[in-house]
mmCIF file of C-alpha atoms in Angstrom:
data_model
loop_
_atom_site.group_PDB
_atom_site.id
_atom_site.type_symbol
_atom_site.label_atom_id
_atom_site.label_comp_id
_atom_site.label_asym_id
_atom_site.label_seq_id
_atom_site.Cartn_x
_atom_site.Cartn_y
_atom_site.Cartn_z
ATOM 1 C CA MET A 1111 -8.212 -33.833 -2.068
ATOM 2 C CA LYS A 1112 -5.122 -32.088 -2.879
ATOM 3 C CA THR A 1113 -4.569 -27.974 -3.702
ATOM 4 C CA SER A 1114 -2.441 -26.295 -6.387
ATOM 5 C CA ARG A 1115 1.098 -25.654 -6.732
ATOM 6 C CA ARG A 1116 -0.357 -21.875 -6.990
ATOM 7 C CA SER A 1117 -1.638 -22.150 -3.653
ATOM 8 C CA SER A 1118 1.089 -21.947 -1.854
ATOM 9 C CA VAL A 1119 1.511 -18.636 -1.027
ATOM 10 C CA ASP A 1120 3.441 -16.900 1.666
ATOM 11 C CA PRO A 1121 1.009 -15.672 5.044
ATOM 12 C CA PHE A 1122 0.636 -12.148 5.035
ATOM 13 C CA ILE A 1123 2.176 -11.830 8.214
ATOM 14 C CA VAL A 1124 0.697 -7.735 9.311
ATOM 15 C CA MET A 1125 -2.468 -10.171 9.461
ATOM 16 C CA ASP A 1126 -1.638 -13.084 11.402
ATOM 17 C CA VAL A 1127 -0.400 -9.941 14.327
ATOM 18 C CA ALA A 1128 -3.012 -8.167 13.405
ATOM 19 C CA GLN A 1129 -4.992 -11.745 15.282
ATOM 20 C CA GLN A 1130 -2.698 -11.971 18.173
ATOM 21 C CA ALA A 1131 -3.549 -8.237 18.667
ATOM 22 C CA ALA A 1132 -7.223 -9.042 18.244
ATOM 23 C CA ARG A 1133 -7.388 -11.884 20.480
ATOM 24 C CA MET A 1134 -5.104 -10.120 22.775
ATOM 25 C CA GLU A 1135 -7.787 -7.494 23.068
ATOM 26 C CA ALA A 1136 -10.877 -10.315 23.387
ATOM 27 C CA ASP A 1137 -8.982 -11.171 26.433
ATOM 28 C CA GLY A 1138 -9.349 -7.200 27.841
ATOM 29 C CA ARG A 1139 -5.345 -6.475 27.029
ATOM 30 C CA HIS A 1140 -4.900 -3.168 25.564
ATOM 31 C CA VAL A 1141 -2.488 -2.673 22.410
ATOM 32 C CA ILE A 1142 -1.613 0.531 20.476
ATOM 33 C CA HIS A 1143 -1.915 -0.894 16.774
ATOM 34 C CA MET A 1144 1.257 0.576 14.744
ATOM 35 C CA GLU A 1145 1.017 -2.861 12.673
ATOM 36 C CA ILE A 1146 -2.057 -2.267 9.889
ATOM 37 C CA GLY A 1147 -1.165 0.777 7.372
ATOM 38 C CA GLN A 1148 -5.070 1.586 7.851
ATOM 39 C CA PRO A 1149 -6.370 5.219 9.118
ATOM 40 C CA ALA A 1150 -7.483 4.923 12.142
ATOM 41 C CA THR A 1151 -10.583 7.635 10.651
ATOM 42 C CA PRO A 1152 -13.673 6.756 8.983
ATOM 43 C CA ALA A 1153 -14.576 6.967 5.610
ATOM 44 C CA PRO A 1154 -15.568 11.227 5.173
ATOM 45 C CA GLN A 1155 -18.528 12.391 7.051
ATOM 46 C CA GLY A 1156 -20.052 13.339 4.185
ATOM 47 C CA ALA A 1157 -19.602 10.030 1.681
ATOM 48 C CA ARG A 1158 -21.216 8.135 5.223
ATOM 49 C CA ALA A 1159 -24.178 10.856 5.060
ATOM 50 C CA ALA A 1160 -24.664 10.081 0.962
ATOM 51 C CA LEU A 1161 -24.557 6.623 0.907
ATOM 52 C CA SER A 1162 -27.279 6.493 4.047
ATOM 53 C CA ARG A 1163 -29.742 8.422 1.843
ATOM 54 C CA GLN A 1164 -29.198 6.465 -1.523
ATOM 55 C CA LEU A 1165 -30.070 3.280 0.955
ATOM 56 C CA ASP A 1166 -33.281 4.587 1.379
ATOM 57 C CA GLY A 1167 -34.994 4.751 -1.979
ATOM 58 C CA ASP A 1168 -31.853 1.998 -3.667
ATOM 59 C CA PRO A 1169 -31.746 -1.414 -4.465
ATOM 60 C CA LEU A 1170 -27.715 -1.158 -5.371
ATOM 61 C CA GLY A 1171 -27.488 -4.036 -7.150
ATOM 62 C CA TYR A 1172 -24.499 -5.120 -9.754
ATOM 63 C CA THR A 1173 -22.777 -2.287 -11.663
ATOM 64 C CA VAL A 1174 -21.576 -2.274 -14.902
ATOM 65 C CA ALA A 1175 -18.384 -4.186 -14.802
ATOM 66 C CA LEU A 1176 -16.013 -1.097 -15.368
ATOM 67 C CA GLY A 1177 -17.757 1.082 -12.667
ATOM 68 C CA LEU A 1178 -20.427 3.934 -11.950
ATOM 69 C CA PRO A 1179 -19.756 6.629 -14.197
ATOM 70 C CA ALA A 1180 -19.861 9.198 -12.477
ATOM 71 C CA LEU A 1181 -17.343 7.557 -10.788
ATOM 72 C CA ARG A 1182 -15.058 7.160 -13.217
ATOM 73 C CA GLN A 1183 -15.615 11.105 -14.353
ATOM 74 C CA GLY A 1184 -14.835 12.109 -10.857
ATOM 75 C CA ILE A 1185 -11.763 10.248 -10.672
ATOM 76 C CA ALA A 1186 -11.161 11.634 -13.790
ATOM 77 C CA ASP A 1187 -11.065 15.548 -12.329
ATOM 78 C CA LEU A 1188 -9.077 14.512 -9.796
ATOM 79 C CA TYR A 1189 -5.947 13.851 -12.096
ATOM 80 C CA ARG A 1190 -7.146 17.340 -13.660
ATOM 81 C CA ARG A 1191 -7.656 19.076 -9.956
ATOM 82 C CA TRP A 1192 -3.823 16.830 -8.800
ATOM 83 C CA TYR A 1193 -1.431 16.637 -11.310
ATOM 84 C CA GLY A 1194 -3.320 18.725 -14.184
ATOM 85 C CA VAL A 1195 -3.379 15.215 -16.351
ATOM 86 C CA ASP A 1196 -7.050 15.527 -19.012
ATOM 87 C CA LEU A 1197 -7.546 11.923 -18.678
ATOM 88 C CA ASP A 1198 -10.557 10.135 -21.123
ATOM 89 C CA PRO A 1199 -12.249 8.850 -18.537
ATOM 90 C CA ALA A 1200 -13.469 5.783 -20.517
ATOM 91 C CA ARG A 1201 -9.614 4.623 -19.643
ATOM 92 C CA ILE A 1202 -10.596 4.149 -16.043
ATOM 93 C CA ILE A 1203 -12.164 0.591 -14.081
ATOM 94 C CA VAL A 1204 -12.901 1.086 -10.427
ATOM 95 C CA THR A 1205 -12.203 -2.030 -9.079
ATOM 96 C CA SER A 1206 -12.758 -3.796 -5.695
ATOM 97 C CA GLY A 1207 -9.991 -2.675 -3.914
ATOM 98 C CA SER A 1208 -6.078 -2.280 -5.463
ATOM 99 C CA SER A 1209 -5.800 -6.158 -4.592
ATOM 100 C CA GLY A 1210 -8.841 -6.153 -7.808
ATOM 101 C CA ALA A 1211 -6.895 -3.962 -9.454
ATOM 102 C CA PHE A 1212 -3.689 -5.951 -9.528
ATOM 103 C CA LEU A 1213 -5.278 -9.362 -10.090
ATOM 104 C CA LEU A 1214 -6.752 -7.803 -13.195
ATOM 105 C CA THR A 1215 -3.878 -6.034 -14.309
ATOM 106 C CA PHE A 1216 -1.501 -9.171 -14.189
ATOM 107 C CA THR A 1217 -3.809 -11.522 -16.125
ATOM 108 C CA ALA A 1218 -4.240 -8.765 -18.678
ATOM 109 C CA LEU A 1219 -0.804 -8.646 -19.028
ATOM 110 C CA PHE A 1220 1.223 -11.596 -18.429
ATOM 111 C CA ASP A 1221 1.412 -15.107 -19.598
ATOM 112 C CA THR A 1222 2.146 -18.144 -16.886
ATOM 113 C CA GLY A 1223 5.466 -18.159 -16.372
ATOM 114 C CA ALA A 1224 5.907 -14.623 -16.933
ATOM 115 C CA ARG A 1225 8.375 -12.464 -14.575
ATOM 116 C CA VAL A 1226 7.716 -9.605 -12.904
ATOM 117 C CA GLY A 1227 10.455 -6.626 -10.723
ATOM 118 C CA VAL A 1228 9.353 -5.979 -7.758
ATOM 119 C CA ALA A 1229 11.245 -3.839 -4.601
ATOM 120 C CA ALA A 1230 12.677 -5.638 -1.486
ATOM 121 C CA PRO A 1231 11.530 -4.459 0.523
ATOM 122 C CA GLY A 1232 8.031 -4.117 -0.546
ATOM 123 C CA TYR A 1233 4.462 -4.518 -0.436
ATOM 124 C CA PRO A 1234 4.304 -8.342 0.037
ATOM 125 C CA SER A 1235 0.586 -9.504 -1.700
ATOM 126 C CA TYR A 1236 2.282 -8.435 -4.666
ATOM 127 C CA ARG A 1237 4.775 -11.370 -4.905
ATOM 128 C CA GLN A 1238 1.469 -13.837 -3.683
ATOM 129 C CA ILE A 1239 -0.634 -12.946 -5.924
ATOM 130 C CA LEU A 1240 1.900 -12.996 -9.114
ATOM 131 C CA LYS A 1241 2.416 -16.819 -7.681
ATOM 132 C CA ALA A 1242 -1.592 -17.686 -7.419
ATOM 133 C CA LEU A 1243 -1.261 -16.436 -11.177
ATOM 134 C CA GLY A 1244 1.708 -18.738 -11.819
ATOM 135 C CA LEU A 1245 3.796 -15.766 -12.151
ATOM 136 C CA THR A 1246 7.499 -15.778 -11.380
ATOM 137 C CA PRO A 1247 8.363 -12.469 -8.877
ATOM 138 C CA VAL A 1248 11.777 -11.204 -8.789
ATOM 139 C CA ASP A 1249 12.822 -9.074 -6.024
ATOM 140 C CA ILE A 1250 14.737 -6.079 -6.547
ATOM 141 C CA PRO A 1251 16.214 -5.050 -3.212
ATOM 142 C CA THR A 1252 16.926 -1.235 -2.592
ATOM 143 C CA ASP A 1253 18.440 -0.066 0.814
ATOM 144 C CA ALA A 1254 18.083 3.288 2.998
ATOM 145 C CA ALA A 1255 21.696 4.213 1.923
ATOM 146 C CA HIS A 1256 19.919 4.752 -0.926
ATOM 147 C CA GLY A 1257 16.738 6.492 0.077
ATOM 148 C CA HIS A 1258 15.116 2.517 -0.552
ATOM 149 C CA HIS A 1259 15.295 4.117 -4.810
ATOM 150 C CA MET A 1260 14.944 1.940 -6.901
ATOM 151 C CA ARG A 1261 17.523 2.836 -9.742
ATOM 152 C CA PRO A 1262 17.834 1.731 -13.584
ATOM 153 C CA GLU A 1263 21.335 -0.390 -13.473
ATOM 154 C CA ASP A 1264 18.960 -2.333 -10.533
ATOM 155 C CA VAL A 1265 16.528 -3.585 -12.963
ATOM 156 C CA PRO A 1266 17.264 -7.004 -14.753
ATOM 157 C CA SER A 1267 16.646 -5.732 -18.480
ATOM 158 C CA ASP A 1268 15.177 -10.029 -19.166
ATOM 159 C CA LEU A 1269 11.790 -8.721 -17.098
ATOM 160 C CA ASP A 1270 8.314 -9.081 -18.256
ATOM 161 C CA GLY A 1271 6.735 -6.928 -15.918
ATOM 162 C CA LEU A 1272 7.952 -3.746 -13.040
ATOM 163 C CA ILE A 1273 5.690 -3.174 -10.229
ATOM 164 C CA VAL A 1274 7.334 0.001 -8.834
ATOM 165 C CA ALA A 1275 5.024 2.207 -5.901
ATOM 166 C CA SER A 1276 5.465 5.731 -5.070
ATOM 167 C CA PRO A 1277 5.199 6.655 -1.687
ATOM 168 C CA GLY A 1278 6.091 2.843 -1.634
ATOM 169 C CA ASN A 1279 5.499 0.443 1.452
ATOM 170 C CA PRO A 1280 7.322 0.414 3.558
ATOM 171 C CA THR A 1281 9.372 2.527 3.012
ATOM 172 C CA GLY A 1282 7.627 5.757 2.826
ATOM 173 C CA THR A 1283 9.841 6.416 0.084
ATOM 174 C CA ILE A 1284 8.681 8.942 -3.129
ATOM 175 C CA LEU A 1285 10.521 8.744 -6.812
ATOM 176 C CA ASP A 1286 10.476 11.533 -8.033
ATOM 177 C CA GLY A 1287 9.913 12.377 -11.798
ATOM 178 C CA PRO A 1288 13.686 12.083 -13.216
ATOM 179 C CA HIS A 1289 13.664 8.179 -11.673
ATOM 180 C CA LEU A 1290 10.447 7.153 -12.202
ATOM 181 C CA ASN A 1291 11.279 9.141 -16.045
ATOM 182 C CA ALA A 1292 13.792 6.263 -16.062
ATOM 183 C CA LEU A 1293 12.986 3.763 -14.752
ATOM 184 C CA MET A 1294 9.905 3.854 -17.481
ATOM 185 C CA ASP A 1295 12.706 4.417 -20.350
ATOM 186 C CA HIS A 1296 14.340 1.436 -19.062
ATOM 187 C CA CYS A 1297 11.518 -0.739 -19.562
ATOM 188 C CA ASP A 1298 10.577 0.922 -22.424
ATOM 189 C CA ALA A 1299 14.605 -0.083 -23.872
ATOM 190 C CA HIS A 1300 13.553 -3.767 -23.299
ATOM 191 C CA ASP A 1301 10.087 -4.435 -23.216
ATOM 192 C CA ILE A 1302 8.778 -4.869 -20.147
ATOM 193 C CA ALA A 1303 5.183 -3.696 -18.774
ATOM 194 C CA PHE A 1304 5.644 -0.645 -16.668
ATOM 195 C CA ILE A 1305 2.913 -0.807 -13.283
ATOM 196 C CA SER A 1306 2.541 2.248 -10.689
ATOM 197 C CA ASP A 1307 1.227 1.439 -7.830
ATOM 198 C CA GLU A 1308 -0.030 4.937 -6.613
ATOM 199 C CA ILE A 1309 -2.789 3.625 -3.120
ATOM 200 C CA TYR A 1310 -0.380 5.797 -0.942
ATOM 201 C CA HIS A 1311 -0.646 9.610 -3.620
ATOM 202 C CA GLY A 1312 -2.134 12.095 -1.356
ATOM 203 C CA LEU A 1313 -0.130 11.272 1.678
ATOM 204 C CA HIS A 1314 2.857 13.522 1.942
ATOM 205 C CA TYR A 1315 4.811 15.928 3.709
ATOM 206 C CA GLY A 1316 6.969 17.246 1.291
ATOM 207 C CA ASP A 1317 7.275 18.262 -2.398
ATOM 208 C CA ARG A 1318 3.683 15.702 -3.302
ATOM 209 C CA ALA A 1319 3.955 12.529 -5.547
ATOM 210 C CA ILE A 1320 4.661 12.765 -9.082
ATOM 211 C CA SER A 1321 1.791 10.281 -10.730
ATOM 212 C CA ALA A 1322 3.602 7.936 -13.933
ATOM 213 C CA LEU A 1323 0.445 9.077 -15.087
ATOM 214 C CA GLU A 1324 1.844 12.392 -15.895
ATOM 215 C CA LEU A 1325 4.967 10.709 -17.381
ATOM 216 C CA GLY A 1326 2.921 8.840 -19.777
ATOM 217 C CA ALA A 1327 2.468 5.488 -18.094
ATOM 218 C CA PRO A 1328 0.128 2.624 -19.955
ATOM 219 C CA TYR A 1329 -0.825 0.825 -16.508
ATOM 220 C CA VAL A 1330 -1.816 3.676 -13.045
ATOM 221 C CA ILE A 1331 -3.728 1.693 -9.871
ATOM 222 C CA ASN A 1332 -4.920 3.561 -7.186
ATOM 223 C CA SER A 1333 -6.915 3.173 -3.899
ATOM 224 C CA PHE A 1334 -10.164 5.268 -2.028
ATOM 225 C CA SER A 1335 -8.529 2.495 1.331
ATOM 226 C CA LYS A 1336 -5.518 5.189 2.211
ATOM 227 C CA TYR A 1337 -6.005 9.102 2.020
ATOM 228 C CA PHE A 1338 -10.001 8.218 1.762
ATOM 229 C CA SER A 1339 -9.509 6.408 4.615
ATOM 230 C CA MET A 1340 -12.112 3.619 3.401
ATOM 231 C CA THR A 1341 -9.810 0.288 3.336
ATOM 232 C CA GLY A 1342 -12.734 -1.986 4.661
ATOM 233 C CA TRP A 1343 -14.544 -0.550 1.739
ATOM 234 C CA ARG A 1344 -12.829 -2.320 -0.908
ATOM 235 C CA VAL A 1345 -12.773 -0.138 -3.920
ATOM 236 C CA GLY A 1346 -10.535 1.337 -6.382
ATOM 237 C CA TRP A 1347 -9.414 1.706 -9.752
ATOM 238 C CA MET A 1348 -7.017 1.506 -12.248
ATOM 239 C CA VAL A 1349 -5.875 3.654 -15.723
ATOM 240 C CA VAL A 1350 -4.822 1.244 -18.652
ATOM 241 C CA PRO A 1351 -4.317 1.970 -21.985
ATOM 242 C CA GLU A 1352 -7.832 2.618 -24.413
ATOM 243 C CA ASP A 1353 -6.768 -0.003 -25.927
ATOM 244 C CA HIS A 1354 -7.090 -2.706 -22.874
ATOM 245 C CA VAL A 1355 -10.411 -1.538 -21.663
ATOM 246 C CA ARG A 1356 -12.202 -4.345 -23.124
ATOM 247 C CA THR A 1357 -9.811 -6.589 -22.033
ATOM 248 C CA VAL A 1358 -9.922 -5.379 -18.368
ATOM 249 C CA GLU A 1359 -13.403 -5.223 -18.284
ATOM 250 C CA ARG A 1360 -14.043 -9.291 -19.821
ATOM 251 C CA LEU A 1361 -11.889 -10.432 -16.967
ATOM 252 C CA ALA A 1362 -13.668 -7.933 -14.909
ATOM 253 C CA GLN A 1363 -16.471 -9.053 -16.108
ATOM 254 C CA ASN A 1364 -15.955 -12.634 -14.842
ATOM 255 C CA MET A 1365 -14.097 -12.658 -11.953
ATOM 256 C CA PHE A 1366 -15.716 -9.262 -9.862
ATOM 257 C CA ILE A 1367 -19.400 -8.248 -11.544
ATOM 258 C CA CYS A 1368 -18.670 -5.409 -10.424
ATOM 259 C CA ALA A 1369 -16.846 -3.265 -7.373
ATOM 260 C CA PRO A 1370 -19.218 -2.416 -3.917
ATOM 261 C CA HIS A 1371 -22.229 -0.639 -5.725
ATOM 262 C CA VAL A 1372 -22.519 1.164 -1.921
ATOM 263 C CA SER A 1373 -18.397 1.618 -1.993
ATOM 264 C CA GLN A 1374 -19.270 3.857 -5.085
ATOM 265 C CA VAL A 1375 -22.329 5.276 -4.350
ATOM 266 C CA ALA A 1376 -19.164 6.816 -1.154
ATOM 267 C CA ALA A 1377 -16.744 6.617 -3.382
ATOM 268 C CA LEU A 1378 -18.041 9.322 -5.216
ATOM 269 C CA THR A 1379 -18.817 11.359 -2.105
ATOM 270 C CA ALA A 1380 -15.357 10.936 -1.050
ATOM 271 C CA LEU A 1381 -13.433 12.675 -4.014
ATOM 272 C CA GLU A 1382 -15.083 15.932 -3.016
ATOM 273 C CA CYS A 1383 -14.117 15.968 0.838
ATOM 274 C CA GLU A 1384 -10.737 16.543 0.523
ATOM 275 C CA ALA A 1385 -10.529 19.136 3.161
ATOM 276 C CA GLU A 1386 -11.153 16.236 6.120
ATOM 277 C CA MET A 1387 -8.876 13.853 3.793
ATOM 278 C CA GLU A 1388 -6.478 16.446 4.701
ATOM 279 C CA ASP A 1389 -7.097 17.650 8.110
ATOM 280 C CA ASN A 1390 -5.931 13.664 8.437
ATOM 281 C CA ARG A 1391 -2.820 13.915 6.982
ATOM 282 C CA ALA A 1392 -2.006 16.862 9.409
ATOM 283 C CA VAL A 1393 -2.657 14.490 11.852
ATOM 284 C CA TYR A 1394 0.096 11.857 9.588
ATOM 285 C CA ALA A 1395 2.404 14.638 9.314
ATOM 286 C CA ALA A 1396 2.536 15.304 13.811
ATOM 287 C CA ASN A 1397 2.596 11.106 13.984
ATOM 288 C CA ARG A 1398 5.180 11.120 11.566
ATOM 289 C CA LYS A 1399 7.688 13.871 13.948
ATOM 290 C CA LEU A 1400 6.895 12.182 16.749
ATOM 291 C CA LEU A 1401 8.256 9.091 15.661
ATOM 292 C CA LEU A 1402 11.126 10.549 14.104
ATOM 293 C CA GLU A 1403 11.795 11.924 17.099
ATOM 294 C CA GLY A 1404 10.365 8.551 19.849
ATOM 295 C CA LEU A 1405 11.838 5.866 17.669
ATOM 296 C CA PRO A 1406 15.491 6.827 17.924
ATOM 297 C CA LYS A 1407 15.098 7.585 21.995
ATOM 298 C CA ALA A 1408 13.941 4.064 22.630
ATOM 299 C CA GLY A 1409 16.536 2.469 20.282
ATOM 300 C CA PHE A 1410 15.362 1.773 16.918
ATOM 301 C CA ASP A 1411 17.399 4.566 15.372
ATOM 302 C CA ARG A 1412 18.378 2.854 12.184
ATOM 303 C CA PHE A 1413 16.219 3.724 9.103
ATOM 304 C CA ALA A 1414 15.233 6.324 5.837
ATOM 305 C CA PRO A 1415 12.855 9.073 7.095
ATOM 306 C CA PRO A 1416 9.842 8.754 4.790
ATOM 307 C CA ASP A 1417 8.683 11.185 2.187
ATOM 308 C CA GLY A 1418 4.930 9.907 2.672
ATOM 309 C CA ALA A 1419 2.761 6.867 3.269
ATOM 310 C CA PHE A 1420 2.581 6.580 6.848
ATOM 311 C CA TYR A 1421 5.445 3.954 8.085
ATOM 312 C CA ILE A 1422 8.768 3.883 8.920
ATOM 313 C CA TYR A 1423 10.468 0.718 8.363
ATOM 314 C CA ALA A 1424 13.672 0.301 10.891
ATOM 315 C CA ASP A 1425 16.914 -1.968 10.452
ATOM 316 C CA VAL A 1426 17.115 -3.786 14.030
ATOM 317 C CA SER A 1427 19.541 -6.473 13.155
ATOM 318 C CA HIS A 1428 21.639 -4.529 16.225
ATOM 319 C CA LEU A 1429 18.974 -5.901 18.460
ATOM 320 C CA THR A 1430 17.775 -9.607 16.836
ATOM 321 C CA ASP A 1431 17.998 -12.102 13.998
ATOM 322 C CA ASP A 1432 14.259 -12.762 14.034
ATOM 323 C CA SER A 1433 11.790 -9.618 13.131
ATOM 324 C CA ARG A 1434 8.823 -12.373 14.144
ATOM 325 C CA ALA A 1435 9.832 -13.991 17.148
ATOM 326 C CA PHE A 1436 10.977 -9.819 18.149
ATOM 327 C CA ALA A 1437 7.915 -8.419 17.063
ATOM 328 C CA ALA A 1438 5.525 -10.800 19.086
ATOM 329 C CA GLN A 1439 7.685 -10.934 21.832
ATOM 330 C CA ILE A 1440 7.219 -6.548 21.719
ATOM 331 C CA LEU A 1441 3.071 -7.527 21.212
ATOM 332 C CA SER A 1442 3.308 -9.578 24.159
ATOM 333 C CA GLU A 1443 5.013 -7.304 26.859
ATOM 334 C CA THR A 1444 3.829 -4.237 25.697
ATOM 335 C CA GLY A 1445 0.736 -4.679 23.703
ATOM 336 C CA VAL A 1446 2.457 -2.056 20.922
ATOM 337 C CA ALA A 1447 1.995 -4.051 17.446
ATOM 338 C CA VAL A 1448 4.164 -3.548 15.058
ATOM 339 C CA THR A 1449 4.783 -5.937 11.309
ATOM 340 C CA PRO A 1450 8.257 -7.950 11.150
ATOM 341 C CA GLY A 1451 9.738 -7.023 7.793
ATOM 342 C CA LEU A 1452 9.821 -11.004 6.483
ATOM 343 C CA ASP A 1453 6.987 -9.675 5.541
ATOM 344 C CA PHE A 1454 8.739 -7.299 2.975
ATOM 345 C CA ASP A 1455 11.602 -8.125 2.340
ATOM 346 C CA PRO A 1456 11.826 -12.336 2.636
ATOM 347 C CA ALA A 1457 15.849 -12.261 2.000
ATOM 348 C CA ARG A 1458 16.342 -9.567 4.369
ATOM 349 C CA GLY A 1459 13.678 -8.916 6.479
ATOM 350 C CA HIS A 1460 14.506 -10.927 9.820
ATOM 351 C CA HIS A 1461 16.349 -7.749 10.695
ATOM 352 C CA THR A 1462 13.328 -4.849 10.205
ATOM 353 C CA LEU A 1463 10.251 -3.795 11.639
ATOM 354 C CA ARG A 1464 7.556 -1.536 10.246
ATOM 355 C CA PHE A 1465 5.944 0.763 12.314
ATOM 356 C CA SER A 1466 2.569 2.200 11.317
ATOM 357 C CA TYR A 1467 1.601 5.507 11.996
ATOM 358 C CA ALA A 1468 -1.699 6.000 11.627
ATOM 359 C CA GLY A 1469 -3.426 5.442 13.977
ATOM 360 C CA ALA A 1470 -3.972 8.653 16.580
ATOM 361 C CA THR A 1471 -1.589 10.910 17.904
ATOM 362 C CA SER A 1472 -2.224 9.977 22.329
ATOM 363 C CA ASP A 1473 -1.892 6.852 20.603
ATOM 364 C CA MET A 1474 1.161 7.043 19.195
ATOM 365 C CA ALA A 1475 2.573 8.880 21.736
ATOM 366 C CA LEU A 1476 1.839 5.596 24.082
ATOM 367 C CA GLY A 1477 3.335 3.435 22.398
ATOM 368 C CA LEU A 1478 5.998 4.828 21.942
ATOM 369 C CA GLU A 1479 6.509 5.142 25.666
ATOM 370 C CA ARG A 1480 6.141 1.010 25.864
ATOM 371 C CA LEU A 1481 8.401 0.528 22.984
ATOM 372 C CA ALA A 1482 10.719 2.577 25.812
ATOM 373 C CA ASP A 1483 10.184 1.057 28.878
ATOM 374 C CA PHE A 1484 10.242 -2.130 26.992
ATOM 375 C CA MET A 1485 13.466 -1.453 25.131
ATOM 376 C CA ALA A 1486 15.549 -0.293 28.864
ATOM 377 C CA ARG A 1487 14.477 -3.547 30.074
ATOM 378 C CA GLN A 1488 16.340 -5.540 27.699
ATOM 379 C CA PRO A 1489 19.656 -6.894 27.755
ATOM 380 C CA VAL A 1490 22.345 -3.840 26.341
ATOM 381 C CA LEU A 1491 22.096 -4.195 22.492
ATOM 382 C CA ALA A 1492 22.390 -8.437 22.892
ATOM 383 C CA LYS A 1493 20.409 -10.407 19.979
ATOM 384 C CA MET A 1494 18.084 -13.146 20.907
#
C-alpha cells in the first residue's frame, strides 16, 4: 500500500539514540543518559498515593473532553500563584501531553499549506507535526552570540503562525517580558497567530520565566511532564481564547476523546506537591553547575549557559562535521548517551550536541568523567 506524502516526516533522533542505549543496557552495558529530556525522578509521591487510593473504587473511564473540572480549576489556581493571572478555568483544555496540545492547536488555527515559524535550534516535533498536518514549518535561525533569543526582525512577516518556547529546548533560553512583548507585537502587526510553549516553566535558575499569558497571549501550552516529573503519564494542557474553546473541544472529542483519566487524577494532586518539585529543581541546578564547569574541561566549551530547562546545547564544529556519527561514537565507546543537534536544527545541527542534565547528580559526574577520558584519547581537535 502507498503511504501519504504527509507521513514522510523525519525521525525523532533522540528516540533512536535512546533505543540504541536500551540495547546496550540489555547487553549488560552501563549507560549514562544525557540524551532524553526527562527527569530521572518519578511523579510526585503525593500524586502516586492519590491515584492508588482512587484505583480501589473508581473505574476511571472517560472524562469529558475538556478534562476533569477540578484539574482545570487547579491549573487556573497555579496561574494565580505563579504569575498573578486571574484565569477562567473554562479556557483551559487538558490534553494528552503537550503533543496533544500541539496537534489541537495547529489543527484549530491553520489550514493546509499554512506557514508556521519555529526556532532553529528548536524542539524537532514542531516541524514534524506541522508536516504531518500538511503545514509548512519555517525555520527561524537563532545563535549563541545572541543567547539564542529570537528577535522580531528575524520573523518573516508573511507567516500564518509562530510558536515560541521559553525556556527553550535545546538551548534553555528564557525570553524576558520585553522580548516576548516585542515578538507578540510583531505578530499582532502582521496577523500572525502567536503560540507560547511553556512546558519548561518552573525550571529556571535565576528569574522565573514570564508566561505569555501575563502579556495577553491567546494560546499557551504547558505540560506536567517536566517540572512535575510526569513524562510518561501523558497529560498537559492548553489555554485558548474563550471563543475557541468549543472549536478545540470538538477536535479533542474526535481525536482523543479525553486525556488519560488516571493521569488527570495524579496531575490534580501533583499541583499540591511543589515542595517536592522544588527539591528536584535544586538537583537540576546542582547538575547545571557541574556541567557548566565540567564540559569545558572535557573539551566541550562552546555554548551559551542555559537560563532554564535542563539542557546544554554545545557547538562541536571544532570536533566533527557529523554530530550523529560523533554521538554514536561517544555512546559506543563511553556509554554516555547524548543527542545530535540534527534533531533541533536540520541546517546547522551537524555541528552541535545536546547534553541533558535531568538525571541524578552522581550520574552526571560519572558522565563527565567518561566524556573527559574519551576526549583525552582523541586526535588534537581533528574533525572526524
